[in-house]
Each structure stands twice: as structure tokens, then as C-alpha cells.
Amino acid sequence: MQKFDAIRPFYDSEINEALHNVINHPMMKALMNFSFPDVAEEVWKEQLRKTQSIRDFQCNVIYQSVQRVLEKSSDGLTTSGFENLEPNVSYLFVSNHRDILLDTTLLNTALFEHNLVMTASAIGDNLVKKSFLNTLAKLNRNFLVQRGLTPREMLQSSKLLSEYIGQLLLHENRSVWIAQREGRTKDGKDETNPGILKMLGMGSDEKHLMEYFKKIKIVPVSISYEYDPTDALKMPQLIAEANNQVYVKEKNEDFMTILSGALGQKKGIHIHVGKVLDTEIDQIITNNESTNKQIVSLAQVIDDAILSNYKLWPTNFIAYDIVNKTNLYSHLYTDNEKSLFERRLEMRIDRDNPVALDSFLAMYANPVVNKLKYHDVV
């Protein structure tokens, strides 16, 4: 067994056999029928039998799946900042995280359309326990982040993961996507966990850690959805946490969240990619001698980039105004948009449960609060 076999996606040489193994699986059939509704089953099966690489699978299948998702459940994807990236160069994309599946597939869609290197993307192994989902993840260039480990196992796992990420970025010219913290943001407060940076630093081949972070070309990513199709699904965990209770997921909760994220209405979606952090890291080195302080400062720089470039939607301003009992931002949304938001609130949340109501509104309002730290929103 090779060093990274437990966590890596498929090699291109393994793709064809993997596809043959799942070609008759009902979930593969559902994916293909969704992506290619006008194509006969035997035609798409023949296409899969001829697929020999991850890139083929991503460009010929997953790209079409994403187009269908955008067409059926959104007003389309807009992007900014991609003109600052160079073709044939690998980057480490550190992103806020809202949707298990879409955050990475939409970023790769934008990278593909801008002729840039697509990513290998981190995914928790708890999300791909089902054999088909594990295969699909590896077909789509996902690598596994192992969850539920003892502290000692966690240390070994983090070392392996950091070395693999370094291998991808520096030796395979493969970009990497990683979330700024474990798990999706459920309260609208996007914040980088310095522990993620410490983990990445375990793969450093440089004497000074900050030099390594310059070498791997960190690019902050902001993704925002006008409507979060999983907003109501996030409520039970937020309510449990508000009551200081331990939240235990239902058996198929992650899978239902993935489906809801893909098929639920999102309206507008925007991805902004920042510039490579370079002079910012030089400044961190100048201002901080201790490595720990440098890591905390780097997390803050990433936060600053993500939050200041986060695209706000009418839903964010509506929620902010409702929470603060004001009409400060009423010029940024219509009466119809407000009615739609309030109707969604009525349908999805028990108004008699103040924690649920506050949590739902905060999820949409907090991005406005975050952005006000950097500049006036209007």
C-alpha cells in the first residue's frame, strides 16, 4: 500500500474500472438521467465505458450535472477575481464553506471555464460512508479528511493530510480546495480556524513556516448563496447548541443535506477569488516573531479577504433589517423580495420557537454585520 492510498482520489489508471463497477448502480443512473435527460441510457453508459481520466469525467459528466443544477435551482453563477489567477499554476484555495457538495463543484466549474487548474478537494470521510458516494468522491478528485479519531490518530492523520496537500501543490501542479474550518458555517459567521493552518504547516519543507505558506500560494475564496437551500436543515444543530446540548446527527442527515443543497432553490450564487497572499505574509513576518502569532495573523488576513469580498444579497439586507427592527437597507430590496423571504421564514421555521427564529435570521443577517467591519455596505 502506497503512503497516501487511504485518503487519495483515484489515479487516472483506476478510473475506467471504477466506472465499470458503478455503471449499473441506481444512484449513477439517477445522476446521469438528471444530467442528460434527453440521452438514452445505452448512450451515456457507452460514454462512461470510454472514460479514462478524472478530467474526462469532470468535464463530460460533472460539469453537465452542475449546469443542470444551476439551470433548475438558481438564477445562475456569477464570479469575480479569476482574472488574477494564471493558467497552469496550482493554488491553495482556502474557502468559507456553506454547502457540502456545491462549494467545491462550483469553484471547479469556474476554474474550468477560465482555463485554470482545477482542484483536488478535501471532504470528511463521514460524508462518504456509502460505497457509491465514496467512489463518486474519488472520481471527482476528492481526498479524505479522517474524522472521529483519537488525539494520537488525529496527529498522524493531520501529518499525512498535510504532506499529501503539499505533494499535490508542489509536485503534481494540482490546486487544492480546503474549508477555512471543519464543517459548514451554519450561523453566517465565516471564521478561519488557525488549527487548519497548523495542519497545513505540518507538511512544510521550509525552515520558516511563513515561507512555506508563500510557496503554496494561498488564495482566499468567498462563496455566497442568496438563499441557502439547507437553511432549515441547519436549525436542529443550532437549537441544540443554543441549549448547550450535544447534537447527534440522524442516520442519513448528511446525504439529505447534499441532495437539498443540490436541488433546493438558491437564486443568486457568487464566487470571488482573492489574490495570492504574498506581501501580506511578508508583513506578518515583519510584525510577529512567534510562529503561533504568525499563524493567528494569517488566519485573520484570510478572514479579512473572505469577509470583505463576500457578495451580499437582498436576503441578507432583509434579515438584517428584521433583526434590527429598521429599514436601513430597504433601498436594496423590493417589497416582493421581502415578502418572499418572510414567506420562506413562515414555511420553514416555527415562529413560536424564538431560538429557531433568531438562528434563521442570524444566518442571513450576520454576513452584513461581518462586512460592516470592513466598509460601509452601500
mmCIF file of C-alpha atoms in Angstrom:
data_model
loop_
_atom_site.group_PDB
_atom_site.id
_atom_site.type_symbol
_atom_site.label_atom_id
_atom_site.label_comp_id
_atom_site.label_asym_id
_atom_site.label_seq_id
_atom_site.Cartn_x
_atom_site.Cartn_y
_atom_site.Cartn_z
ATOM 1 C CA MET A 1 0.000 0.000 0.000
ATOM 2 C CA GLN A 2 1.378 3.401 -1.009
ATOM 3 C CA LYS A 3 1.677 6.244 1.513
ATOM 4 C CA PHE A 4 -1.444 8.219 0.531
ATOM 5 C CA ASP A 5 -3.709 5.354 -0.618
ATOM 6 C CA ALA A 6 -6.065 5.657 2.370
ATOM 7 C CA ILE A 7 -7.006 9.251 1.534
ATOM 8 C CA ARG A 8 -6.267 9.960 -2.148
ATOM 9 C CA PRO A 9 -8.732 10.074 -5.068
ATOM 10 C CA PHE A 10 -8.407 7.603 -7.921
ATOM 11 C CA TYR A 11 -5.439 7.694 -10.244
ATOM 12 C CA ASP A 12 -6.436 8.070 -13.889
ATOM 13 C CA SER A 13 -5.389 4.461 -14.439
ATOM 14 C CA GLU A 14 -8.110 3.364 -11.968
ATOM 15 C CA ILE A 15 -10.960 5.461 -13.379
ATOM 16 C CA ASN A 16 -12.260 3.113 -16.043
ATOM 17 C CA GLU A 17 -12.533 0.124 -13.746
ATOM 18 C CA ALA A 18 -14.217 2.249 -11.045
ATOM 19 C CA LEU A 19 -16.818 3.452 -13.543
ATOM 20 C CA HIS A 20 -17.478 -0.088 -14.763
ATOM 21 C CA ASN A 21 -18.113 -1.076 -11.129
ATOM 22 C CA VAL A 22 -20.808 1.584 -10.581
ATOM 23 C CA ILE A 23 -22.270 1.949 -14.074
ATOM 24 C CA ASN A 24 -25.413 -0.020 -13.145
ATOM 25 C CA HIS A 25 -25.836 1.469 -9.679
ATOM 26 C CA PRO A 26 -29.251 3.141 -9.235
ATOM 27 C CA MET A 27 -27.620 6.349 -7.963
ATOM 28 C CA MET A 28 -25.373 6.542 -11.028
ATOM 29 C CA LYS A 29 -28.444 6.079 -13.181
ATOM 30 C CA ALA A 30 -30.226 8.876 -11.269
ATOM 31 C CA LEU A 31 -27.202 11.189 -11.675
ATOM 32 C CA MET A 32 -26.919 10.521 -15.400
ATOM 33 C CA ASN A 33 -30.663 10.837 -16.041
ATOM 34 C CA PHE A 34 -30.657 14.158 -14.190
ATOM 35 C CA SER A 35 -27.593 15.418 -16.075
ATOM 36 C CA PHE A 36 -28.585 14.081 -19.509
ATOM 37 C CA PRO A 37 -32.394 13.829 -19.550
ATOM 38 C CA ASP A 38 -32.564 13.527 -23.349
ATOM 39 C CA VAL A 39 -29.828 10.914 -23.727
ATOM 40 C CA ALA A 40 -30.643 7.195 -23.926
ATOM 41 C CA GLU A 41 -29.224 5.003 -21.154
ATOM 42 C CA GLU A 42 -27.074 2.939 -23.507
ATOM 43 C CA VAL A 43 -25.535 6.101 -24.967
ATOM 44 C CA TRP A 44 -24.351 7.512 -21.629
ATOM 45 C CA LYS A 45 -23.226 4.076 -20.490
ATOM 46 C CA GLU A 46 -21.054 3.798 -23.580
ATOM 47 C CA GLN A 47 -19.622 7.255 -22.807
ATOM 48 C CA LEU A 48 -18.747 6.155 -19.259
ATOM 49 C CA ARG A 49 -17.156 2.936 -20.536
ATOM 50 C CA LYS A 50 -14.820 5.044 -22.671
ATOM 51 C CA THR A 51 -13.867 7.465 -19.869
ATOM 52 C CA GLN A 52 -10.191 7.141 -18.946
ATOM 53 C CA SER A 53 -9.380 10.089 -16.656
ATOM 54 C CA ILE A 54 -10.760 12.224 -13.836
ATOM 55 C CA ARG A 55 -10.655 15.251 -16.125
ATOM 56 C CA ASP A 56 -12.803 13.408 -18.706
ATOM 57 C CA PHE A 57 -15.325 12.504 -16.005
ATOM 58 C CA GLN A 58 -15.386 16.027 -14.541
ATOM 59 C CA CYS A 59 -15.683 17.816 -17.893
ATOM 60 C CA ASN A 60 -18.085 15.414 -19.600
ATOM 61 C CA VAL A 61 -20.300 14.440 -16.662
ATOM 62 C CA ILE A 62 -19.929 16.589 -13.533
ATOM 63 C CA TYR A 63 -19.775 19.854 -15.481
ATOM 64 C CA GLN A 64 -23.094 18.956 -17.137
ATOM 65 C CA SER A 65 -24.576 17.989 -13.755
ATOM 66 C CA VAL A 66 -23.623 21.418 -12.379
ATOM 67 C CA GLN A 67 -25.164 23.175 -15.387
ATOM 68 C CA ARG A 68 -28.426 21.329 -14.732
ATOM 69 C CA VAL A 69 -28.322 22.235 -11.012
ATOM 70 C CA LEU A 70 -27.754 25.903 -11.883
ATOM 71 C CA GLU A 71 -30.490 25.851 -14.513
ATOM 72 C CA LYS A 72 -33.108 24.166 -12.294
ATOM 73 C CA SER A 73 -32.422 25.712 -8.892
ATOM 74 C CA SER A 74 -30.690 29.078 -9.290
ATOM 75 C CA ASP A 75 -30.529 32.314 -11.235
ATOM 76 C CA GLY A 76 -27.029 31.319 -12.330
ATOM 77 C CA LEU A 77 -23.460 31.583 -11.056
ATOM 78 C CA THR A 78 -21.505 34.854 -11.169
ATOM 79 C CA THR A 79 -17.790 35.145 -10.448
ATOM 80 C CA SER A 80 -15.070 37.714 -9.847
ATOM 81 C CA GLY A 81 -11.316 37.724 -9.318
ATOM 82 C CA PHE A 82 -10.454 34.802 -11.597
ATOM 83 C CA GLU A 83 -8.607 37.145 -13.949
ATOM 84 C CA ASN A 84 -5.928 37.459 -11.238
ATOM 85 C CA LEU A 85 -5.031 33.750 -11.472
ATOM 86 C CA GLU A 86 -2.648 32.244 -14.014
ATOM 87 C CA PRO A 87 -3.194 29.167 -16.214
ATOM 88 C CA ASN A 88 -1.131 26.057 -15.415
ATOM 89 C CA VAL A 89 -0.388 27.276 -11.880
ATOM 90 C CA SER A 90 -1.567 25.463 -8.735
ATOM 91 C CA TYR A 91 -3.109 27.347 -5.812
ATOM 92 C CA LEU A 92 -4.332 26.506 -2.326
ATOM 93 C CA PHE A 93 -7.910 27.810 -2.184
ATOM 94 C CA VAL A 94 -8.988 28.449 1.422
ATOM 95 C CA SER A 95 -12.736 28.995 1.336
ATOM 96 C CA ASN A 96 -15.691 29.754 3.519
ATOM 97 C CA HIS A 97 -17.995 26.741 3.489
ATOM 98 C CA ARG A 98 -21.772 26.742 3.048
ATOM 99 C CA ASP A 99 -22.670 23.613 1.052
ATOM 100 C CA ILE A 100 -21.130 20.130 1.291
ATOM 101 C CA LEU A 101 -21.041 19.471 -2.441
ATOM 102 C CA LEU A 102 -21.663 22.706 -4.312
ATOM 103 C CA ASP A 103 -18.903 24.909 -2.868
ATOM 104 C CA THR A 104 -16.206 22.803 -4.495
ATOM 105 C CA THR A 105 -18.027 21.779 -7.676
ATOM 106 C CA LEU A 106 -18.999 25.394 -8.426
ATOM 107 C CA LEU A 107 -15.431 26.570 -7.857
ATOM 108 C CA ASN A 108 -14.190 23.884 -10.243
ATOM 109 C CA THR A 109 -16.828 24.894 -12.778
ATOM 110 C CA ALA A 110 -15.480 28.457 -12.679
ATOM 111 C CA LEU A 111 -11.853 27.273 -12.856
ATOM 112 C CA PHE A 112 -12.685 25.082 -15.879
ATOM 113 C CA GLU A 113 -14.454 27.953 -17.646
ATOM 114 C CA HIS A 114 -11.448 30.236 -17.016
ATOM 115 C CA ASN A 115 -9.000 27.570 -18.264
ATOM 116 C CA LEU A 116 -7.325 27.270 -14.837
ATOM 117 C CA VAL A 117 -6.064 24.236 -12.904
ATOM 118 C CA MET A 118 -8.996 22.502 -11.178
ATOM 119 C CA THR A 119 -8.757 21.359 -7.581
ATOM 120 C CA ALA A 120 -8.411 18.255 -5.538
ATOM 121 C CA SER A 121 -10.845 18.932 -2.702
ATOM 122 C CA ALA A 122 -10.982 17.899 0.944
ATOM 123 C CA ILE A 123 -14.085 16.012 2.115
ATOM 124 C CA GLY A 124 -14.823 14.472 5.526
ATOM 125 C CA ASP A 125 -14.825 10.670 5.382
ATOM 126 C CA ASN A 126 -18.052 10.767 7.432
ATOM 127 C CA LEU A 127 -19.813 12.122 4.319
ATOM 128 C CA VAL A 128 -18.856 9.208 2.076
ATOM 129 C CA LYS A 129 -19.559 6.151 4.214
ATOM 130 C CA LYS A 130 -21.785 4.706 1.485
ATOM 131 C CA SER A 131 -19.715 2.804 -1.071
ATOM 132 C CA PHE A 132 -21.193 4.610 -4.096
ATOM 133 C CA LEU A 133 -20.620 8.062 -2.580
ATOM 134 C CA ASN A 134 -17.027 7.104 -1.758
ATOM 135 C CA THR A 135 -16.456 6.059 -5.378
ATOM 136 C CA LEU A 136 -18.128 9.200 -6.728
ATOM 137 C CA ALA A 137 -15.989 11.388 -4.450
ATOM 138 C CA LYS A 138 -12.791 9.691 -5.656
ATOM 139 C CA LEU A 139 -13.946 10.007 -9.285
ATOM 140 C CA ASN A 140 -14.385 13.742 -8.689
ATOM 141 C CA ARG A 141 -10.881 14.207 -7.224
ATOM 142 C CA ASN A 142 -11.873 14.424 -3.565
ATOM 143 C CA PHE A 143 -9.380 13.362 -0.900
ATOM 144 C CA LEU A 144 -10.493 12.234 2.530
ATOM 145 C CA VAL A 145 -10.177 14.051 5.822
ATOM 146 C CA GLN A 146 -10.490 11.399 8.505
ATOM 147 C CA ARG A 147 -12.964 12.201 11.296
ATOM 148 C CA GLY A 148 -13.716 10.785 14.743
ATOM 149 C CA LEU A 149 -10.100 9.976 15.645
ATOM 150 C CA THR A 150 -8.286 9.791 18.977
ATOM 151 C CA PRO A 151 -5.834 12.673 19.624
ATOM 152 C CA ARG A 152 -2.882 10.450 18.668
ATOM 153 C CA GLU A 153 -4.577 9.238 15.484
ATOM 154 C CA MET A 154 -5.548 12.837 14.686
ATOM 155 C CA LEU A 155 -1.895 13.903 14.844
ATOM 156 C CA GLN A 156 -0.843 11.112 12.457
ATOM 157 C CA SER A 157 -3.784 11.826 10.149
ATOM 158 C CA SER A 158 -3.031 15.571 10.065
ATOM 159 C CA LYS A 159 0.609 14.880 9.186
ATOM 160 C CA LEU A 160 -0.412 12.570 6.334
ATOM 161 C CA LEU A 161 -3.013 15.035 5.081
ATOM 162 C CA SER A 162 -0.612 17.988 5.155
ATOM 163 C CA GLU A 163 2.058 16.016 3.295
ATOM 164 C CA TYR A 164 -0.472 14.957 0.668
ATOM 165 C CA ILE A 165 -1.633 18.545 0.148
ATOM 166 C CA GLY A 166 1.988 19.643 -0.202
ATOM 167 C CA GLN A 167 2.616 16.830 -2.690
ATOM 168 C CA LEU A 168 -0.357 17.931 -4.811
ATOM 169 C CA LEU A 169 0.533 21.631 -4.800
ATOM 170 C CA LEU A 170 4.299 21.464 -5.204
ATOM 171 C CA HIS A 171 4.965 18.229 -7.114
ATOM 172 C CA GLU A 172 1.801 17.473 -9.110
ATOM 173 C CA ASN A 173 0.843 21.062 -10.006
ATOM 174 C CA ARG A 174 -2.641 20.346 -8.702
ATOM 175 C CA SER A 175 -4.674 23.063 -6.982
ATOM 176 C CA VAL A 176 -6.314 22.191 -3.665
ATOM 177 C CA TRP A 177 -9.567 23.356 -2.015
ATOM 178 C CA ILE A 178 -9.911 23.283 1.743
ATOM 179 C CA ALA A 179 -12.538 24.827 4.017
ATOM 180 C CA GLN A 180 -11.399 27.555 6.412
ATOM 181 C CA ARG A 181 -12.637 25.405 9.322
ATOM 182 C CA GLU A 182 -14.126 21.965 9.895
ATOM 183 C CA GLY A 183 -17.773 21.751 8.880
ATOM 184 C CA ARG A 184 -20.072 24.210 7.166
ATOM 185 C CA THR A 185 -20.824 27.645 8.588
ATOM 186 C CA LYS A 186 -24.345 27.467 9.995
ATOM 187 C CA ASP A 187 -24.635 30.887 11.628
ATOM 188 C CA GLY A 188 -23.368 33.104 8.807
ATOM 189 C CA LYS A 189 -20.125 33.869 10.676
ATOM 190 C CA ASP A 190 -17.230 32.805 8.454
ATOM 191 C CA GLU A 191 -14.065 32.438 10.503
ATOM 192 C CA THR A 192 -10.763 30.681 9.765
ATOM 193 C CA ASN A 193 -9.607 28.154 12.351
ATOM 194 C CA PRO A 194 -5.843 28.625 12.930
ATOM 195 C CA GLY A 195 -5.730 24.852 13.528
ATOM 196 C CA ILE A 196 -6.314 24.324 9.794
ATOM 197 C CA LEU A 197 -3.204 26.409 9.064
ATOM 198 C CA LYS A 198 -1.205 24.493 11.679
ATOM 199 C CA MET A 199 -2.227 21.257 9.986
ATOM 200 C CA LEU A 200 -1.165 22.600 6.574
ATOM 201 C CA GLY A 201 2.130 23.713 8.102
ATOM 202 C CA MET A 202 2.935 20.147 9.171
ATOM 203 C CA GLY A 203 3.734 19.476 5.514
ATOM 204 C CA SER A 204 6.259 22.319 5.314
ATOM 205 C CA ASP A 205 9.633 21.696 3.687
ATOM 206 C CA GLU A 206 10.834 25.211 4.552
ATOM 207 C CA LYS A 207 12.866 26.350 7.567
ATOM 208 C CA HIS A 208 10.396 29.168 8.229
ATOM 209 C CA LEU A 209 6.701 28.264 8.108
ATOM 210 C CA MET A 210 5.570 31.554 6.560
ATOM 211 C CA GLU A 211 7.924 30.971 3.612
ATOM 212 C CA TYR A 212 6.099 27.675 3.009
ATOM 213 C CA PHE A 213 2.754 29.480 3.063
ATOM 214 C CA LYS A 214 4.084 31.883 0.441
ATOM 215 C CA LYS A 215 5.297 28.986 -1.693
ATOM 216 C CA ILE A 216 1.948 27.143 -1.766
ATOM 217 C CA LYS A 217 0.116 30.285 -2.987
ATOM 218 C CA ILE A 218 -2.863 30.732 -0.653
ATOM 219 C CA VAL A 219 -5.934 32.224 -2.340
ATOM 220 C CA PRO A 220 -8.919 33.153 -0.113
ATOM 221 C CA VAL A 221 -12.332 32.291 -1.605
ATOM 222 C CA SER A 222 -15.736 33.811 -0.750
ATOM 223 C CA ILE A 223 -18.849 31.934 -1.854
ATOM 224 C CA SER A 224 -22.339 33.234 -1.151
ATOM 225 C CA TYR A 225 -25.839 31.965 -1.898
ATOM 226 C CA GLU A 226 -28.849 34.288 -1.986
ATOM 227 C CA TYR A 227 -30.895 31.502 -0.407
ATOM 228 C CA ASP A 228 -29.289 28.640 1.489
ATOM 229 C CA PRO A 229 -31.349 25.607 0.431
ATOM 230 C CA THR A 230 -30.269 23.831 3.628
ATOM 231 C CA ASP A 231 -31.123 26.728 5.970
ATOM 232 C CA ALA A 232 -33.933 24.905 7.788
ATOM 233 C CA LEU A 233 -31.858 21.701 7.981
ATOM 234 C CA LYS A 234 -29.203 23.583 9.955
ATOM 235 C CA MET A 235 -31.698 24.614 12.643
ATOM 236 C CA PRO A 236 -31.730 21.484 14.874
ATOM 237 C CA GLN A 237 -27.967 21.736 15.461
ATOM 238 C CA LEU A 238 -28.118 25.484 16.150
ATOM 239 C CA ILE A 239 -31.025 24.990 18.585
ATOM 240 C CA ALA A 240 -29.167 22.175 20.393
ATOM 241 C CA GLU A 241 -26.035 24.328 20.698
ATOM 242 C CA ALA A 242 -28.088 27.284 21.988
ATOM 243 C CA ASN A 243 -29.436 24.967 24.711
ATOM 244 C CA ASN A 244 -25.926 23.606 25.498
ATOM 245 C CA GLN A 245 -26.908 20.169 24.254
ATOM 246 C CA VAL A 246 -24.749 17.754 22.269
ATOM 247 C CA TYR A 247 -26.139 17.427 18.756
ATOM 248 C CA VAL A 248 -26.304 13.927 17.257
ATOM 249 C CA LYS A 249 -26.942 13.657 13.524
ATOM 250 C CA GLU A 250 -29.678 11.457 12.095
ATOM 251 C CA LYS A 251 -28.508 8.408 10.139
ATOM 252 C CA ASN A 252 -28.990 9.826 6.607
ATOM 253 C CA GLU A 253 -28.782 13.507 7.533
ATOM 254 C CA ASP A 254 -25.616 14.284 5.552
ATOM 255 C CA PHE A 255 -26.984 12.619 2.426
ATOM 256 C CA MET A 256 -30.271 14.520 2.680
ATOM 257 C CA THR A 257 -28.291 17.743 3.142
ATOM 258 C CA ILE A 258 -26.281 17.017 -0.012
ATOM 259 C CA LEU A 259 -29.481 16.419 -2.005
ATOM 260 C CA SER A 260 -31.198 19.512 -0.605
ATOM 261 C CA GLY A 261 -28.140 21.627 -1.361
ATOM 262 C CA ALA A 262 -28.048 20.477 -4.964
ATOM 263 C CA LEU A 263 -31.767 20.593 -5.751
ATOM 264 C CA GLY A 264 -33.117 23.310 -3.406
ATOM 265 C CA GLN A 265 -33.666 26.874 -4.650
ATOM 266 C CA LYS A 266 -30.612 29.129 -4.293
ATOM 267 C CA LYS A 267 -31.423 32.088 -6.588
ATOM 268 C CA GLY A 268 -28.152 34.033 -6.905
ATOM 269 C CA ILE A 269 -24.724 32.434 -6.315
ATOM 270 C CA HIS A 270 -21.417 34.293 -6.387
ATOM 271 C CA ILE A 271 -17.810 33.161 -6.030
ATOM 272 C CA HIS A 272 -14.988 35.638 -5.528
ATOM 273 C CA VAL A 273 -11.364 34.509 -5.532
ATOM 274 C CA GLY A 274 -8.852 36.837 -3.933
ATOM 275 C CA LYS A 275 -5.267 37.489 -4.918
ATOM 276 C CA VAL A 276 -2.449 35.220 -3.769
ATOM 277 C CA LEU A 277 -1.364 36.162 -0.238
ATOM 278 C CA ASP A 278 2.230 37.343 -0.624
ATOM 279 C CA THR A 279 3.050 40.830 0.627
ATOM 280 C CA GLU A 280 0.525 40.200 3.415
ATOM 281 C CA ILE A 281 2.681 37.292 4.606
ATOM 282 C CA ASP A 282 5.816 39.461 4.417
ATOM 283 C CA GLN A 283 4.035 41.937 6.698
ATOM 284 C CA ILE A 284 3.108 39.145 9.128
ATOM 285 C CA ILE A 285 6.757 38.042 9.304
ATOM 286 C CA THR A 286 7.852 41.633 10.000
ATOM 287 C CA ASN A 287 5.257 42.167 12.748
ATOM 288 C CA ASN A 288 5.413 38.825 14.605
ATOM 289 C CA GLU A 289 8.362 36.756 15.768
ATOM 290 C CA SER A 290 6.442 33.851 17.266
ATOM 291 C CA THR A 291 5.159 31.204 14.833
ATOM 292 C CA ASN A 292 1.874 30.910 16.743
ATOM 293 C CA LYS A 293 1.207 34.637 16.444
ATOM 294 C CA GLN A 294 2.081 34.472 12.740
ATOM 295 C CA ILE A 295 -0.491 31.686 12.215
ATOM 296 C CA VAL A 296 -3.198 33.635 14.073
ATOM 297 C CA SER A 297 -2.345 36.726 11.994
ATOM 298 C CA LEU A 298 -2.530 34.705 8.765
ATOM 299 C CA ALA A 299 -5.973 33.360 9.770
ATOM 300 C CA GLN A 300 -7.081 36.972 10.291
ATOM 301 C CA VAL A 301 -5.748 38.030 6.867
ATOM 302 C CA ILE A 302 -7.698 35.171 5.259
ATOM 303 C CA ASP A 303 -10.826 36.227 7.173
ATOM 304 C CA ASP A 304 -10.367 39.828 6.060
ATOM 305 C CA ALA A 305 -10.175 38.741 2.413
ATOM 306 C CA ILE A 306 -13.157 36.373 2.608
ATOM 307 C CA LEU A 307 -15.457 38.730 4.520
ATOM 308 C CA SER A 308 -14.621 41.942 2.677
ATOM 309 C CA ASN A 309 -15.213 40.265 -0.714
ATOM 310 C CA TYR A 310 -18.373 38.369 0.275
ATOM 311 C CA LYS A 311 -21.243 39.301 -2.048
ATOM 312 C CA LEU A 312 -24.346 40.353 -0.137
ATOM 313 C CA TRP A 313 -27.849 39.631 -1.460
ATOM 314 C CA PRO A 314 -31.294 41.163 -0.818
ATOM 315 C CA THR A 315 -31.983 38.292 1.617
ATOM 316 C CA ASN A 316 -29.043 39.433 3.791
ATOM 317 C CA PHE A 317 -30.285 43.026 3.964
ATOM 318 C CA ILE A 318 -33.875 41.929 4.642
ATOM 319 C CA ALA A 319 -32.770 39.724 7.543
ATOM 320 C CA TYR A 320 -30.533 42.485 8.930
ATOM 321 C CA ASP A 321 -33.406 44.964 8.872
ATOM 322 C CA ILE A 322 -35.803 42.491 10.524
ATOM 323 C CA VAL A 323 -33.312 41.620 13.277
ATOM 324 C CA ASN A 324 -32.513 45.267 13.974
ATOM 325 C CA LYS A 325 -36.107 46.485 13.545
ATOM 326 C CA THR A 326 -35.022 49.051 10.998
ATOM 327 C CA ASN A 327 -35.440 49.880 7.327
ATOM 328 C CA LEU A 328 -31.811 50.987 6.925
ATOM 329 C CA TYR A 329 -31.275 48.854 3.832
ATOM 330 C CA SER A 330 -34.806 48.891 2.404
ATOM 331 C CA HIS A 331 -33.486 50.599 -0.753
ATOM 332 C CA LEU A 332 -31.505 47.420 -1.523
ATOM 333 C CA TYR A 333 -34.506 45.097 -1.795
ATOM 334 C CA THR A 334 -38.047 45.235 -3.159
ATOM 335 C CA ASP A 335 -41.319 44.654 -1.324
ATOM 336 C CA ASN A 336 -41.724 41.466 -3.336
ATOM 337 C CA GLU A 337 -38.281 40.172 -2.275
ATOM 338 C CA LYS A 338 -39.136 40.872 1.351
ATOM 339 C CA SER A 339 -42.489 39.085 1.030
ATOM 340 C CA LEU A 340 -40.775 36.035 -0.473
ATOM 341 C CA PHE A 341 -38.232 35.945 2.364
ATOM 342 C CA GLU A 342 -40.924 36.287 5.031
ATOM 343 C CA ARG A 343 -42.949 33.544 3.356
ATOM 344 C CA ARG A 344 -39.909 31.244 3.392
ATOM 345 C CA LEU A 345 -39.469 32.050 7.087
ATOM 346 C CA GLU A 346 -43.139 31.204 7.784
ATOM 347 C CA MET A 347 -42.921 27.904 5.893
ATOM 348 C CA ARG A 348 -39.621 26.711 7.333
ATOM 349 C CA ILE A 349 -39.462 27.970 10.901
ATOM 350 C CA ASP A 350 -41.759 27.706 13.924
ATOM 351 C CA ARG A 351 -42.202 31.367 14.850
ATOM 352 C CA ASP A 352 -43.144 30.280 18.378
ATOM 353 C CA ASN A 353 -39.607 28.970 18.849
ATOM 354 C CA PRO A 354 -37.509 32.108 19.470
ATOM 355 C CA VAL A 355 -34.176 30.256 19.180
ATOM 356 C CA ALA A 356 -35.113 28.858 15.753
ATOM 357 C CA LEU A 357 -36.373 32.248 14.594
ATOM 358 C CA ASP A 358 -33.275 34.099 15.812
ATOM 359 C CA SER A 359 -30.928 31.471 14.357
ATOM 360 C CA PHE A 360 -32.600 31.533 10.955
ATOM 361 C CA LEU A 361 -32.496 35.335 10.748
ATOM 362 C CA ALA A 362 -28.903 35.493 12.055
ATOM 363 C CA MET A 363 -27.755 33.060 9.353
ATOM 364 C CA TYR A 364 -28.778 35.620 6.725
ATOM 365 C CA ALA A 365 -28.075 38.824 8.698
ATOM 366 C CA ASN A 366 -24.573 38.048 10.006
ATOM 367 C CA PRO A 367 -22.816 38.448 6.629
ATOM 368 C CA VAL A 368 -23.970 42.106 6.659
ATOM 369 C CA VAL A 369 -22.599 42.507 10.208
ATOM 370 C CA ASN A 370 -19.322 40.928 9.063
ATOM 371 C CA LYS A 371 -18.962 43.174 6.051
ATOM 372 C CA LEU A 372 -19.684 46.342 8.011
ATOM 373 C CA LYS A 373 -16.402 45.717 9.883
ATOM 374 C CA TYR A 374 -14.530 46.498 6.654
ATOM 375 C CA HIS A 375 -16.522 49.198 4.898
ATOM 376 C CA ASP A 376 -19.954 50.652 4.549
ATOM 377 C CA VAL A 377 -22.103 48.107 2.785
ATOM 378 C CA VAL A 378 -23.674 50.691 0.471
#
